[in-house]
Amino acid sequence: MKGWLDERLHTSSLLQALFAHPVPKRSNFLDYLGFATFFAFINQAVTGILLATVYHPSASGAYASIQTLQNSVAGHFVRSLHSWGANFMVVLVGLHLLRVFFAAAYKRPRELTWVMGGILLIATLGLAFTGYLLPWDQKGYWATTVGTAMAGYVPIVGDFLVRLLRDGTQVTGATLTRFYSVHMLVLPALLLLAFLPHFFFVLRQGMASTDELREAEARGEDVRKISRPFWPDVALRMAAFVLLVGAALWLLAFLYPKGLGAAADPLNKAHFTPEPAWYFFGIYQLLKYFPGKLDGLAMVGLPLIGIVILFSLPWLDRNSSRRAKRRPLALGLAGILVLGLGFLTYQGMNSVPKALAGTGIIAQPSYSKDIQPILHNSCLQCHANIATYSGTLKRVTPGNPQASLLYQHITGSVQPQMPFGQPPLPKTQIQTIKNWIREGAKNN
């Protein structure tokens, strides 16, 4: 059977590339972060499939299906494993990227390996973000409201992106269905499509740590004195590290099981403070250091610059050396960036977040960004002339909300209460409209 497979698939050369190569003796557990990340993905895939057998991806059934899982010992533990596994995967991917950067393993000839790794990072963050909404609880609902509102700061196409993400202007059951589809189908496919070439490149080019062995061999040195065989020495150490990561994951899932808060409430009667998932807190916290007119720079500009630098790094860094001592500028800038992001994340977790358009009450609303989307979503189907600012202005008295016909109808002080035949507007939206009228109903 072995010969039959080898003749058709050349398995011997594949196994040799996997196992029959030396590794420097100075290698440590940081070199195994990539394998640990792959283990975390397998955990997410297995637990995700198990959860999908019970989960109902609809606004009416999602929360109840999670409650069913919570009432089962096995179901509760599987959900905790999946939730903790998502955090593990985000952290491990980040640490693996930093390790590769420190070792300068993104340089020639491994540029494409780095690019595929960048795609894996983005896909992992996307999986974590889309999965946050699926329990349909308050925390997930408002984190998604904040996260999708961030897209609204993209110039020109911001409103389109928000509608694309939410499948409308607000986070609804349609958003939940869209996120579930992306979480279960699109992002796993993207992750696998990036992982396969990433793994292939590693097989073909070898790990960066083996480059010094090739250099030593070229100098005529005996590499056996400074290396150890991958199989079984390093393979067993790698397996032990993965078992340690797995044990930590299972222990945390057992000691700190994932809870379930109150069901999602778009009216926010409990006054839940809208905030993003923890991995967005650094960017979110930046808003507090930028005046309102520069929110787009903090929310879109800086992250976009970071992504461009991430993918173009192998070509931007012209320093041919891989030694840390000879790369003070690159490592210094990276250190400042990591420490700064960590500090901002810590600050964001321990402070009151800044409100975003579309996430709560807006103190000084913009007509185009805050008011018009509400009116288009709730009023346009019956009141076509409210589509424009001039049409809206006919229904308001600038500076006096109580005298404005629009405000009287949406609050129910004048019947029929609008939007007719639908639930009343959320109190946050009503207060935002009131603030806009009080501020003079400006066309801003």
Coordinates of N, CA and C in Angstrom, one line a residue, residues 8-149:
R8 N 1.8 7.1 -6.9 CA 0.8 7.9 -7.4 C 0.8 9.3 -6.8
L9 N 1.2 9.4 -5.6 CA 1.1 10.7 -4.9 C 2.5 11.2 -4.4
H10 N 3.5 10.4 -4.6 CA 4.9 10.8 -4.1 C 4.9 11.2 -2.7
T11 N 4.3 10.3 -1.9 CA 4.1 10.5 -0.4 C 5.5 10.5 0.3
S12 N 6.4 9.8 -0.3 CA 7.7 9.7 0.4 C 8.4 11.1 0.5
S13 N 8.3 11.8 -0.7 CA 9.0 13.2 -0.7 C 8.2 14.1 0.2
L14 N 6.9 14.0 0.3 CA 6.1 14.8 1.2 C 6.4 14.5 2.6
L15 N 6.5 13.3 3.0 CA 6.9 12.9 4.4 C 8.3 13.3 4.7
Q16 N 9.2 13.3 3.7 CA 10.5 13.7 4.0 C 10.6 15.2 4.3
A17 N 9.8 16.0 3.5 CA 9.8 17.4 3.7 C 9.2 17.7 5.1
L18 N 8.2 16.9 5.5 CA 7.6 17.1 6.8 C 8.5 16.7 8.0
F19 N 9.1 15.6 7.9 CA 9.7 15.0 9.1 C 11.3 14.9 9.0
A20 N 11.8 14.7 7.8 CA 13.2 14.4 7.7 C 14.1 15.6 7.4
H21 N 14.0 16.6 8.4 CA 14.9 17.7 8.2 C 15.4 18.2 9.6
P22 N 16.6 18.7 9.7 CA 17.2 19.1 11.0 C 16.6 20.5 11.4
V23 N 16.6 20.7 12.7 CA 16.2 22.0 13.2 C 17.3 22.5 14.2
P24 N 17.6 23.8 14.2 CA 18.6 24.3 15.1 C 18.3 23.9 16.6
K25 N 19.3 23.7 17.4 CA 19.1 23.3 18.8 C 18.5 24.4 19.6
R26 N 18.7 25.7 19.1 CA 18.3 26.8 19.9 C 16.8 27.1 19.7
S27 N 16.1 26.3 18.9 CA 14.6 26.6 18.7 C 13.9 26.4 20.0
N28 N 12.8 27.1 20.1 CA 12.0 27.1 21.3 C 10.5 27.1 21.0
F29 N 9.7 27.1 22.0 CA 8.2 27.0 21.9 C 7.6 28.1 21.0
L30 N 8.3 29.2 20.9 CA 7.8 30.3 20.0 C 7.7 29.9 18.6
D31 N 8.6 28.9 18.2 CA 8.6 28.4 16.8 C 7.5 27.5 16.5
Y32 N 6.7 27.1 17.6 CA 5.6 26.2 17.4 C 4.2 26.9 17.4
L33 N 4.3 28.3 17.4 CA 3.0 29.0 17.5 C 2.1 28.8 16.3
G34 N 2.7 28.6 15.1 CA 1.9 28.3 14.0 C 1.1 27.0 14.1
F35 N 1.8 26.0 14.6 CA 1.1 24.7 14.8 C 0.0 24.8 15.8
A36 N 0.3 25.6 16.9 CA -0.7 25.8 17.9 C -1.9 26.5 17.4
T37 N -1.7 27.5 16.5 CA -2.8 28.2 15.9 C -3.6 27.2 15.0
F38 N -3.0 26.3 14.3 CA -3.7 25.3 13.5 C -4.6 24.4 14.4
F39 N -4.0 24.1 15.6 CA -4.8 23.3 16.6 C -6.0 24.1 17.0
A40 N -5.9 25.4 17.3 CA -7.0 26.2 17.7 C -8.1 26.3 16.6
F41 N -7.6 26.3 15.3 CA -8.6 26.3 14.2 C -9.4 25.0 14.2
I42 N -8.7 23.9 14.4 CA -9.3 22.6 14.4 C -10.4 22.5 15.5
N43 N -10.0 23.1 16.7 CA -11.0 23.1 17.8 C -12.2 23.9 17.4
Q44 N -12.0 25.1 16.7 CA -13.1 25.9 16.3 C -14.0 25.2 15.3
A45 N -13.4 24.5 14.4 CA -14.1 23.8 13.3 C -15.0 22.6 13.9
V46 N -14.4 21.9 14.8 CA -15.1 20.7 15.4 C -16.2 21.2 16.3
T47 N -15.9 22.1 17.2 CA -17.0 22.7 18.2 C -18.0 23.5 17.4
G48 N -17.6 24.2 16.3 CA -18.6 24.9 15.5 C -19.6 24.0 14.8
I49 N -19.1 22.9 14.3 CA -20.0 22.0 13.7 C -21.0 21.4 14.7
L50 N -20.5 21.1 15.9 CA -21.4 20.5 16.9 C -22.4 21.6 17.3
L51 N -22.0 22.8 17.5 CA -23.0 23.9 17.8 C -24.0 24.1 16.7
A52 N -23.6 24.0 15.5 CA -24.5 24.2 14.3 C -25.6 23.2 14.3
T53 N -25.4 22.0 14.9 CA -26.5 21.0 14.9 C -27.7 21.4 15.8
V54 N -27.5 22.4 16.7 CA -28.5 22.8 17.6 C -29.0 24.3 17.3
Y55 N -28.1 25.0 16.7 CA -28.3 26.5 16.6 C -29.4 26.8 15.5
H56 N -30.2 27.8 15.8 CA -31.2 28.3 14.8 C -30.8 29.7 14.4
P57 N -30.3 30.0 13.2 CA -29.9 31.3 12.8 C -31.0 32.3 12.4
S58 N -31.8 32.6 13.4 CA -32.9 33.6 13.2 C -33.1 34.4 14.5
A59 N -33.6 35.6 14.3 CA -33.8 36.4 15.5 C -34.7 35.8 16.5
S60 N -35.7 35.0 16.0 CA -36.7 34.4 16.9 C -36.1 33.1 17.6
G61 N -35.2 32.4 16.9 CA -34.7 31.1 17.4 C -33.3 31.1 18.0
A62 N -32.5 32.1 17.6 CA -31.0 32.0 18.0 C -30.9 32.0 19.5
Y63 N -31.5 32.9 20.2 CA -31.3 33.0 21.7 C -31.8 31.8 22.4
A64 N -33.0 31.3 21.9 CA -33.6 30.1 22.6 C -32.7 28.9 22.3
S65 N -32.1 28.8 21.2 CA -31.2 27.6 20.9 C -30.0 27.7 21.7
I66 N -29.4 28.8 22.0 CA -28.3 29.0 22.9 C -28.7 28.6 24.3
Q67 N -29.9 29.0 24.7 CA -30.4 28.6 26.1 C -30.5 27.1 26.2
T68 N -30.9 26.5 25.1 CA -31.0 25.0 25.2 C -29.6 24.4 25.4
L69 N -28.6 25.0 24.7 CA -27.2 24.5 24.9 C -26.7 24.8 26.3
Q70 N -27.1 25.9 26.9 CA -26.7 26.3 28.2 C -27.2 25.3 29.3
N71 N -28.4 24.8 29.0 CA -29.1 23.9 29.9 C -28.5 22.5 29.9
S72 N -27.7 22.2 28.9 CA -27.0 20.9 28.8 C -25.6 21.0 29.2
V73 N -25.1 20.1 30.0 CA -23.7 20.1 30.5 C -22.8 20.0 29.4
A74 N -23.0 19.1 28.5 CA -22.1 18.9 27.3 C -22.2 20.1 26.4
G75 N -23.5 20.5 26.1 CA -23.6 21.7 25.2 C -23.0 22.9 25.7
H76 N -23.1 23.2 27.0 CA -22.5 24.3 27.7 C -21.0 24.3 27.6
F77 N -20.4 23.1 27.8 CA -19.0 23.0 27.7 C -18.5 23.2 26.3
V78 N -19.2 22.6 25.3 CA -18.8 22.8 23.9 C -18.8 24.3 23.5
R79 N -19.9 25.0 23.9 CA -20.0 26.4 23.6 C -18.9 27.2 24.3
S80 N -18.5 26.8 25.5 CA -17.4 27.5 26.2 C -16.1 27.2 25.5
L81 N -15.9 26.0 25.0 CA -14.7 25.7 24.3 C -14.6 26.5 23.0
H82 N -15.7 26.7 22.3 CA -15.8 27.5 21.1 C -15.5 28.9 21.4
S83 N -16.1 29.4 22.4 CA -15.9 30.9 22.8 C -14.5 31.1 23.2
W84 N -13.9 30.3 24.1 CA -12.5 30.5 24.5 C -11.6 30.2 23.4
G85 N -11.9 29.3 22.5 CA -11.1 29.0 21.4 C -11.0 30.1 20.4
A86 N -12.0 30.9 20.3 CA -12.0 32.1 19.4 C -11.0 33.1 19.9
N87 N -11.0 33.3 21.2 CA -10.0 34.2 21.8 C -8.6 33.7 21.7
F88 N -8.4 32.3 21.9 CA -7.1 31.7 21.8 C -6.6 31.9 20.4
M89 N -7.5 31.7 19.4 CA -7.0 31.8 18.0 C -6.6 33.2 17.6
V90 N -7.3 34.2 18.1 CA -6.9 35.6 17.8 C -5.6 35.9 18.4
V91 N -5.4 35.5 19.7 CA -4.1 35.7 20.4 C -3.0 35.0 19.7
L92 N -3.2 33.7 19.4 CA -2.1 32.9 18.8 C -1.7 33.4 17.5
V93 N -2.7 33.8 16.6 CA -2.4 34.3 15.3 C -1.5 35.6 15.5
G94 N -1.9 36.4 16.4 CA -1.2 37.7 16.6 C 0.2 37.4 17.1
L95 N 0.4 36.5 18.1 CA 1.7 36.1 18.6 C 2.6 35.5 17.5
H96 N 2.0 34.6 16.7 CA 2.7 34.0 15.6 C 3.2 35.0 14.6
L97 N 2.4 36.0 14.3 CA 2.8 37.1 13.4 C 4.0 37.9 13.9
L98 N 3.9 38.2 15.2 CA 4.9 38.9 15.9 C 6.2 38.1 15.9
R99 N 6.1 36.8 16.1 CA 7.3 36.0 16.1 C 8.0 35.9 14.8
V100 N 7.1 35.8 13.7 CA 7.7 35.8 12.4 C 8.3 37.1 12.0
F101 N 7.7 38.2 12.5 CA 8.3 39.5 12.3 C 9.7 39.6 13.0
F102 N 9.7 39.2 14.2 CA 11.0 39.3 15.0 C 12.1 38.5 14.3
A103 N 11.7 37.3 13.8 CA 12.7 36.5 13.2 C 13.0 36.9 11.7
A104 N 12.3 38.0 11.3 CA 12.5 38.5 9.9 C 12.2 37.4 8.9
A105 N 11.3 36.5 9.2 CA 10.9 35.4 8.3 C 10.0 35.8 7.1
Y106 N 9.7 37.1 7.0 CA 8.9 37.7 6.0 C 9.8 38.1 4.8
K107 N 11.1 38.0 4.9 CA 12.0 38.5 3.9 C 12.2 37.4 2.8
R108 N 12.7 37.8 1.7 CA 13.0 36.9 0.6 C 13.7 35.6 1.1
P109 N 13.1 34.5 0.7 CA 12.2 34.2 -0.4 C 10.8 33.9 0.2
R110 N 10.4 34.4 1.3 CA 9.2 34.0 2.0 C 8.1 35.1 2.0
E111 N 8.2 36.0 1.0 CA 7.2 37.1 0.9 C 5.8 36.6 0.8
L112 N 5.5 35.6 0.0 CA 4.2 35.1 -0.2 C 3.7 34.4 1.1
T113 N 4.6 33.7 1.8 CA 4.2 33.1 3.0 C 3.6 34.1 4.0
W114 N 4.3 35.3 4.1 CA 3.9 36.4 4.9 C 2.5 36.9 4.5
V115 N 2.3 37.1 3.2 CA 1.1 37.6 2.7 C -0.1 36.7 3.0
M116 N 0.1 35.4 2.8 CA -0.9 34.4 3.2 C -1.2 34.5 4.7
G117 N -0.2 34.7 5.5 CA -0.3 34.8 6.9 C -1.2 36.1 7.3
G118 N -1.0 37.2 6.5 CA -1.8 38.4 6.8 C -3.2 38.1 6.5
I119 N -3.5 37.4 5.4 CA -4.9 37.0 5.1 C -5.5 36.1 6.2
L120 N -4.7 35.2 6.7 CA -5.2 34.4 7.8 C -5.5 35.2 9.0
L121 N -4.7 36.2 9.3 CA -5.0 37.1 10.5 C -6.3 37.8 10.3
I122 N -6.6 38.4 9.1 CA -7.8 39.1 8.8 C -9.0 38.1 8.9
A123 N -8.9 36.9 8.3 CA -10.0 36.0 8.3 C -10.3 35.5 9.7
T124 N -9.3 35.4 10.6 CA -9.5 35.0 12.0 C -10.2 36.1 12.7
L125 N -9.9 37.4 12.5 CA -10.6 38.5 13.1 C -12.0 38.5 12.6
G126 N -12.2 38.3 11.3 CA -13.6 38.2 10.8 C -14.4 37.1 11.4
L127 N -13.8 36.0 11.6 CA -14.5 34.9 12.2 C -15.0 35.2 13.7
A128 N -14.0 35.8 14.4 CA -14.4 36.2 15.8 C -15.5 37.3 15.8
F129 N -15.4 38.2 14.9 CA -16.4 39.3 14.8 C -17.7 38.8 14.4
T130 N -17.8 38.0 13.4 CA -19.1 37.5 13.0 C -19.8 36.6 14.0
G131 N -18.9 35.8 14.7 CA -19.4 34.9 15.7 C -20.0 35.6 16.9
Y132 N -19.6 36.8 17.1 CA -20.0 37.5 18.4 C -21.5 37.8 18.4
L133 N -22.1 38.0 17.2 CA -23.5 38.3 17.2 C -24.4 37.1 17.3
L134 N -23.9 35.9 17.0 CA -24.7 34.7 16.9 C -25.6 34.3 18.1
P135 N -25.1 34.5 19.4 CA -25.9 34.2 20.5 C -27.2 35.1 20.6
W136 N -27.2 36.3 19.9 CA -28.3 37.2 19.9 C -28.6 37.7 21.3
D137 N -27.5 38.0 22.1 CA -27.7 38.6 23.4 C -27.3 40.0 23.3
Q138 N -27.5 40.7 24.4 CA -27.2 42.2 24.4 C -25.8 42.5 24.1
K139 N -24.9 41.7 24.7 CA -23.4 42.0 24.4 C -23.1 41.8 22.9
G140 N -23.5 40.7 22.4 CA -23.2 40.5 21.0 C -23.9 41.5 20.0
Y141 N -25.2 41.8 20.4 CA -26.0 42.7 19.5 C -25.3 44.1 19.5
W142 N -25.0 44.6 20.6 CA -24.4 46.0 20.6 C -23.0 46.0 20.2
A143 N -22.2 44.9 20.4 CA -20.9 44.9 19.9 C -20.9 44.9 18.3
T144 N -21.9 44.2 17.8 CA -22.0 44.2 16.3 C -22.5 45.6 15.8
T145 N -23.4 46.2 16.6 CA -23.9 47.5 16.2 C -22.7 48.5 16.1
V146 N -21.8 48.4 17.1 CA -20.7 49.3 17.1 C -19.7 48.9 16.0
G147 N -19.4 47.6 15.9 CA -18.5 47.2 14.8 C -18.9 47.5 13.4
T148 N -20.2 47.4 13.1 CA -20.7 47.7 11.8 C -20.7 49.2 11.6
A149 N -21.0 50.0 12.7 CA -21.0 51.4 12.6 C -19.7 52.0 12.2

